[in-house]
CSV table of C-alpha atoms in Angstrom, one decimal:
chain,number,residue,atom,x,y,z
H,266,MET,CA,-21.5,147.7,-122.0
H,267,ALA,CA,-18.1,146.9,-123.6
H,268,LEU,CA,-16.5,146.4,-120.1
H,269,ALA,CA,-19.1,143.8,-119.2
H,270,SER,CA,-18.7,142.0,-122.6
H,271,ARG,CA,-15.0,141.9,-122.1
H,272,LEU,CA,-15.3,140.4,-118.7
H,273,LEU,CA,-18.0,138.0,-119.5
H,274,SER,CA,-15.7,137.0,-122.7
H,275,ARG,CA,-13.2,135.4,-120.3
H,276,SER,CA,-15.6,133.0,-118.8
H,277,THR,CA,-16.8,132.2,-122.4
H,278,ARG,CA,-13.4,131.4,-123.5
H,279,GLN,CA,-12.8,129.1,-120.7
H,280,LEU,CA,-15.9,127.1,-121.6
H,281,CYS,CA,-14.4,126.7,-125.2
H,282,ALA,CA,-11.0,126.1,-123.9
H,283,GLY,CA,-11.4,122.7,-122.0
H,284,ARG,CA,-14.9,121.8,-120.8
H,285,VAL,CA,-16.4,121.2,-124.1
H,286,VAL,CA,-14.5,118.8,-126.1
H,287,LEU,CA,-15.8,116.7,-129.0
H,288,ARG,CA,-14.4,113.3,-128.9
H,289,PRO,CA,-14.0,111.1,-132.0
H,290,GLU,CA,-16.9,109.0,-131.2
H,291,HIS,CA,-19.0,112.2,-131.0
H,292,ALA,CA,-18.2,113.3,-134.6
H,293,VAL,CA,-21.1,114.6,-136.5
H,294,PRO,CA,-21.7,112.1,-139.4
H,295,VAL,CA,-22.1,113.5,-143.1
H,296,ARG,CA,-25.6,113.7,-144.3
H,297,SER,CA,-27.0,112.7,-147.6
H,298,PHE,CA,-28.9,115.3,-149.4
H,299,ALA,CA,-29.8,113.3,-152.5
H,300,LYS,CA,-33.3,113.6,-153.5
H,301,GLU,CA,-34.0,109.8,-153.1
H,302,ALA,CA,-32.6,109.9,-149.5
H,303,SER,CA,-35.4,109.5,-146.8
H,304,ALA,CA,-36.1,112.2,-144.2
H,305,PRO,CA,-33.1,112.0,-141.7
H,306,THR,CA,-34.1,110.9,-138.2
H,307,ALA,CA,-32.4,112.7,-135.2
H,308,LEU,CA,-28.6,112.2,-135.3
H,309,LYS,CA,-26.4,111.2,-132.4
H,310,GLY,CA,-24.1,114.0,-133.5
H,311,ASP,CA,-26.9,116.6,-133.5
H,312,GLN,CA,-28.0,115.6,-129.9
H,313,VAL,CA,-24.3,116.0,-128.9
H,314,LEU,CA,-24.2,119.5,-130.3
H,315,LYS,CA,-27.5,120.5,-128.6
H,316,ASP,CA,-26.1,119.1,-125.3
H,317,ILE,CA,-23.0,121.2,-125.8
H,318,PHE,CA,-24.9,124.3,-126.6
H,319,TYR,CA,-27.1,124.0,-123.4
H,320,GLU,CA,-24.0,123.1,-121.3
H,321,VAL,CA,-22.3,126.3,-122.5
H,322,LYS,CA,-25.5,128.3,-122.0
H,323,ASN,CA,-25.9,127.1,-118.4
H,324,LYS,CA,-22.4,127.7,-117.5
H,325,LEU,CA,-22.4,131.2,-118.9
H,326,GLU,CA,-25.5,132.1,-117.0
H,327,THR,CA,-24.1,130.9,-113.8
H,328,ALA,CA,-20.9,132.9,-114.4
H,329,ILE,CA,-23.1,136.1,-115.0
H,330,GLY,CA,-25.0,135.4,-112.0
H,331,VAL,CA,-21.8,135.5,-109.9
H,332,LEU,CA,-20.7,138.7,-111.6
H,333,ARG,CA,-23.9,140.5,-110.8
H,334,LYS,CA,-23.4,140.0,-107.2
H,335,GLU,CA,-19.6,140.7,-106.8
H,336,LYS,CA,-18.1,144.2,-106.8
H,337,ILE,CA,-15.0,144.4,-109.0
H,338,THR,CA,-12.6,147.4,-108.5
H,339,ILE,CA,-10.8,148.2,-111.6
H,340,ASP,CA,-7.5,149.3,-110.1
H,341,PRO,CA,-4.6,147.0,-111.1
H,342,GLU,CA,-2.2,148.9,-109.1
H,343,ASP,CA,-4.1,148.0,-105.8
H,344,SER,CA,-2.9,144.5,-104.7
H,345,ALA,CA,-6.0,144.3,-102.6
H,346,ALA,CA,-8.2,144.9,-105.8
H,347,VAL,CA,-6.3,142.5,-107.7
H,348,SER,CA,-6.7,139.8,-104.9
H,349,GLU,CA,-10.3,140.4,-104.9
H,350,TYR,CA,-10.7,140.1,-108.7
H,351,ALA,CA,-8.8,136.9,-108.6
H,352,LYS,CA,-11.1,135.7,-105.8
H,353,VAL,CA,-14.2,136.6,-107.8
H,354,MET,CA,-13.1,134.8,-111.0
H,355,LYS,CA,-12.1,131.9,-108.9
H,356,SER,CA,-15.8,131.8,-107.5
H,357,VAL,CA,-16.9,132.0,-111.3
H,358,ARG,CA,-15.1,129.0,-112.1
H,359,GLN,CA,-16.0,126.9,-109.2
H,360,LYS,CA,-19.7,127.6,-109.6
H,361,ALA,CA,-19.7,127.3,-113.4
H,362,ASN,CA,-17.4,124.2,-113.3
H,363,LEU,CA,-14.6,125.9,-115.3
H,364,MET,CA,-11.0,125.3,-115.6
H,365,SER,CA,-8.4,127.4,-113.8
H,366,GLU,CA,-5.7,129.0,-116.1
H,367,SER,CA,-3.1,126.4,-114.9
H,368,GLN,CA,-5.7,123.6,-115.8
H,369,ILE,CA,-6.2,125.1,-119.1
H,370,ILE,CA,-2.4,125.1,-119.7
H,371,LYS,CA,-2.2,121.6,-118.7
H,372,PHE,CA,-5.0,120.5,-121.1
H,373,ASN,CA,-3.5,122.5,-123.9
H,374,ILE,CA,-0.1,121.0,-123.3
H,375,GLU,CA,-1.8,117.3,-123.5
H,376,VAL,CA,-3.7,118.2,-126.7
H,377,ASP,CA,-0.8,119.9,-128.5
H,378,THR,CA,2.0,117.3,-127.7
H,379,HIS,CA,0.4,113.9,-127.6
H,380,GLU,CA,1.6,113.0,-131.0
H,381,ILE,CA,5.1,114.3,-130.4
H,382,PRO,CA,7.6,111.3,-130.3
H,383,ASP,CA,10.7,112.7,-128.9
H,384,ALA,CA,11.8,114.7,-125.9
H,385,ARG,CA,13.4,117.6,-127.6
H,386,SER,CA,10.6,118.4,-129.9
H,387,TYR,CA,8.2,118.2,-126.7
H,388,LEU,CA,10.3,120.7,-125.0
H,389,LEU,CA,10.5,123.1,-127.9
H,390,LYS,CA,6.7,122.7,-128.2
H,391,LEU,CA,6.4,123.9,-124.6
H,392,LYS,CA,8.7,126.8,-125.2
H,393,GLU,CA,6.6,127.8,-128.3
H,394,MET,CA,3.3,127.7,-126.2
H,395,ARG,CA,5.0,129.7,-123.2
H,396,VAL,CA,5.9,132.5,-125.6
H,397,LYS,CA,2.4,132.5,-127.3
H,398,ARG,CA,0.8,132.8,-123.9
H,399,GLY,CA,3.3,135.7,-122.8
H,400,LEU,CA,4.6,133.8,-120.1
H,401,ILE,CA,8.3,134.7,-119.0
H,402,ASP,CA,10.8,132.1,-118.1
H,403,ALA,CA,12.5,134.3,-115.7
H,404,GLN,CA,14.8,131.7,-114.1
H,405,GLY,CA,15.9,130.2,-117.4
H,406,ILE,CA,14.4,126.9,-116.7
H,407,GLU,CA,14.2,125.9,-120.3
H,408,ASP,CA,18.0,126.3,-120.9
H,409,LEU,CA,18.6,124.3,-117.9
H,410,GLN,CA,16.3,121.7,-119.2
H,411,MET,CA,17.7,121.5,-122.7
H,412,ALA,CA,21.1,121.3,-121.1
H,413,ALA,CA,19.9,118.3,-119.1
H,414,LEU,CA,18.5,116.6,-122.2
H,415,ASP,CA,21.8,117.1,-124.0
H,416,LYS,CA,23.3,115.4,-121.3
H,417,VAL,CA,21.1,112.4,-121.2
H,418,GLU,CA,21.2,111.9,-125.1
H,419,LYS,CA,25.0,112.0,-124.8
H,420,GLU,CA,24.9,109.3,-122.3
H,421,ILE,CA,22.4,107.1,-124.1
H,422,LYS,CA,24.0,108.0,-127.5
H,423,LYS,CA,20.8,108.7,-129.4
H,424,PRO,CA,17.8,111.1,-129.4
H,425,LEU,CA,15.6,110.4,-126.3
H,426,MET,CA,12.2,109.2,-127.2
H,427,ARG,CA,9.2,109.9,-124.9
H,428,ASN,CA,8.5,106.0,-124.7
H,429,ASP,CA,12.1,105.4,-123.6
H,430,LYS,CA,11.3,104.5,-119.9
H,431,LYS,CA,14.8,104.3,-118.9
H,432,GLY,CA,15.9,107.3,-120.7
H,433,ILE,CA,13.0,109.4,-119.3
H,434,ALA,CA,13.9,108.3,-116.0
H,435,LEU,CA,17.3,109.6,-116.4
H,436,LEU,CA,16.1,113.0,-117.7
H,437,THR,CA,13.4,113.2,-114.8
H,438,ALA,CA,16.2,112.6,-112.2
H,439,GLU,CA,18.2,115.7,-114.0
H,440,PHE,CA,14.9,117.7,-113.9
H,441,ASP,CA,14.6,117.0,-110.1
H,442,LYS,CA,18.4,118.1,-109.6
H,443,ILE,CA,17.2,121.4,-111.4
H,444,ASN,CA,14.2,121.8,-109.2
H,445,GLN,CA,16.1,121.2,-106.1
H,446,LYS,CA,18.8,123.8,-107.3
H,447,LEU,CA,16.1,126.4,-107.8
H,448,GLY,CA,14.2,125.7,-104.7
H,449,ILE,CA,11.1,124.4,-106.5
H,450,ARG,CA,9.1,121.8,-104.6
H,451,LYS,CA,6.2,119.8,-105.5
H,452,GLU,CA,4.3,120.6,-102.5
H,453,ASP,CA,4.5,124.4,-103.2
H,454,LEU,CA,2.8,123.8,-106.6
H,455,PRO,CA,-0.7,125.4,-105.1
H,456,LYS,CA,1.3,128.4,-104.2
H,457,TYR,CA,2.8,128.8,-107.6
H,458,GLU,CA,-0.7,128.3,-109.2
H,459,GLU,CA,-2.0,131.1,-106.8
H,460,GLN,CA,0.9,133.4,-107.9
H,461,LEU,CA,-0.1,132.7,-111.5
H,462,GLU,CA,-3.7,133.3,-110.8
H,463,LEU,CA,-2.9,136.8,-109.3
H,464,LYS,CA,-0.6,137.8,-112.4
H,465,ILE,CA,-3.3,136.9,-114.8
H,466,ALA,CA,-5.8,139.0,-112.6
H,467,LYS,CA,-3.5,142.0,-112.6
H,468,ALA,CA,-3.0,141.6,-116.4
H,469,GLN,CA,-6.8,141.2,-116.9
H,470,LEU,CA,-7.6,144.4,-114.7
H,471,GLU,CA,-5.1,146.4,-116.7
H,472,GLU,CA,-7.0,145.3,-120.0
H,473,LEU,CA,-10.2,146.4,-118.3
H,474,LYS,CA,-8.8,149.6,-117.2
H,475,LYS,CA,-7.6,150.4,-120.7
H,476,ASP,CA,-11.0,149.6,-122.0
H,477,ALA,CA,-12.6,151.7,-119.6
H,478,LEU,CA,-10.4,154.8,-120.4
H,479,GLU,CA,-10.7,154.3,-124.1
H,480,ALA,CA,-14.7,154.2,-123.7
H,481,MET,CA,-14.6,157.3,-121.7
H,482,GLU,CA,-12.3,159.2,-124.2
H,483,THR,CA,-14.8,158.4,-126.8
H,484,GLN,CA,-17.7,159.4,-124.6
H,485,LYS,CA,-16.0,163.0,-124.2
H,486,LYS,CA,-15.8,163.6,-127.7
H,487,ARG,CA,-19.7,163.6,-128.0
H,488,GLU,CA,-21.2,167.1,-127.8
H,489,GLU,CA,-23.5,166.3,-124.8
H,490,PHE,CA,-20.8,165.1,-122.7
H,491,LYS,CA,-17.9,167.5,-123.5
H,492,ASP,CA,-18.4,169.5,-120.5
H,493,GLU,CA,-18.7,166.6,-118.0
H,494,GLU,CA,-16.0,165.4,-115.8
H,495,MET,CA,-15.4,161.6,-116.4
H,496,PRO,CA,-15.2,159.6,-113.3
H,497,SER,CA,-12.4,157.6,-111.9
H,498,VAL,CA,-12.0,154.2,-113.6
H,499,LYS,CA,-11.9,152.5,-110.2
H,500,SER,CA,-15.1,154.0,-109.1
H,501,LEU,CA,-17.0,152.2,-112.0
H,502,ASP,CA,-19.4,149.3,-111.2
H,503,ILE,CA,-19.4,146.7,-113.8
H,504,ARG,CA,-22.7,145.3,-112.1
H,505,ASN,CA,-24.6,148.2,-113.6
H,506,PHE,CA,-23.7,147.3,-117.1
H,507,ILE,CA,-24.6,143.5,-117.0
């Protein structure tokens, strides 16, 4: 059951990560609980929260429906198993209208950086977010970007602000040179996204495998199971626990 809960929690986190966002106009108003206050009528904020609850509920049920039908092999060392798991989770996202990992990252960047006025603080924030998510800058792109920023700021003789269109155009041109040098093309972005999803799928299968092994070790300590041979993790069928 713990394995199924861990798997389903990933879909739940996606619901909370991007789809359900309370905008300022949907803020719940403060109620008055004074004795003389009349009985409150249905508030707009209350209805918004109800709508959000039912949206999350429906999406989670949709996700569970997909997971009940698809076979997941817990074998992070098998590229076919990783690919199939990524395919299943993509199906979950599409049918439940959830964000992909790259879309979640983009959304979080927009939320966490929209008030940052200067380019340097923006790039440092991106680095902080990358480190927190455990993503590796294997090509040293961040250092190249900071060097490009240093070059632009030296040229304009002041800190580069994000609303400085001419300065940002200069920085963008420098970033284009970096991308060209590293062989990164915009038309290849779907391929990079697919590679990211496979890396995430492998990491999630590794977590599921760890959970399964821990659960079986706990089971073996019980008297009634001490003489039973534990099955291979990859032979487990999570559908039996949902």
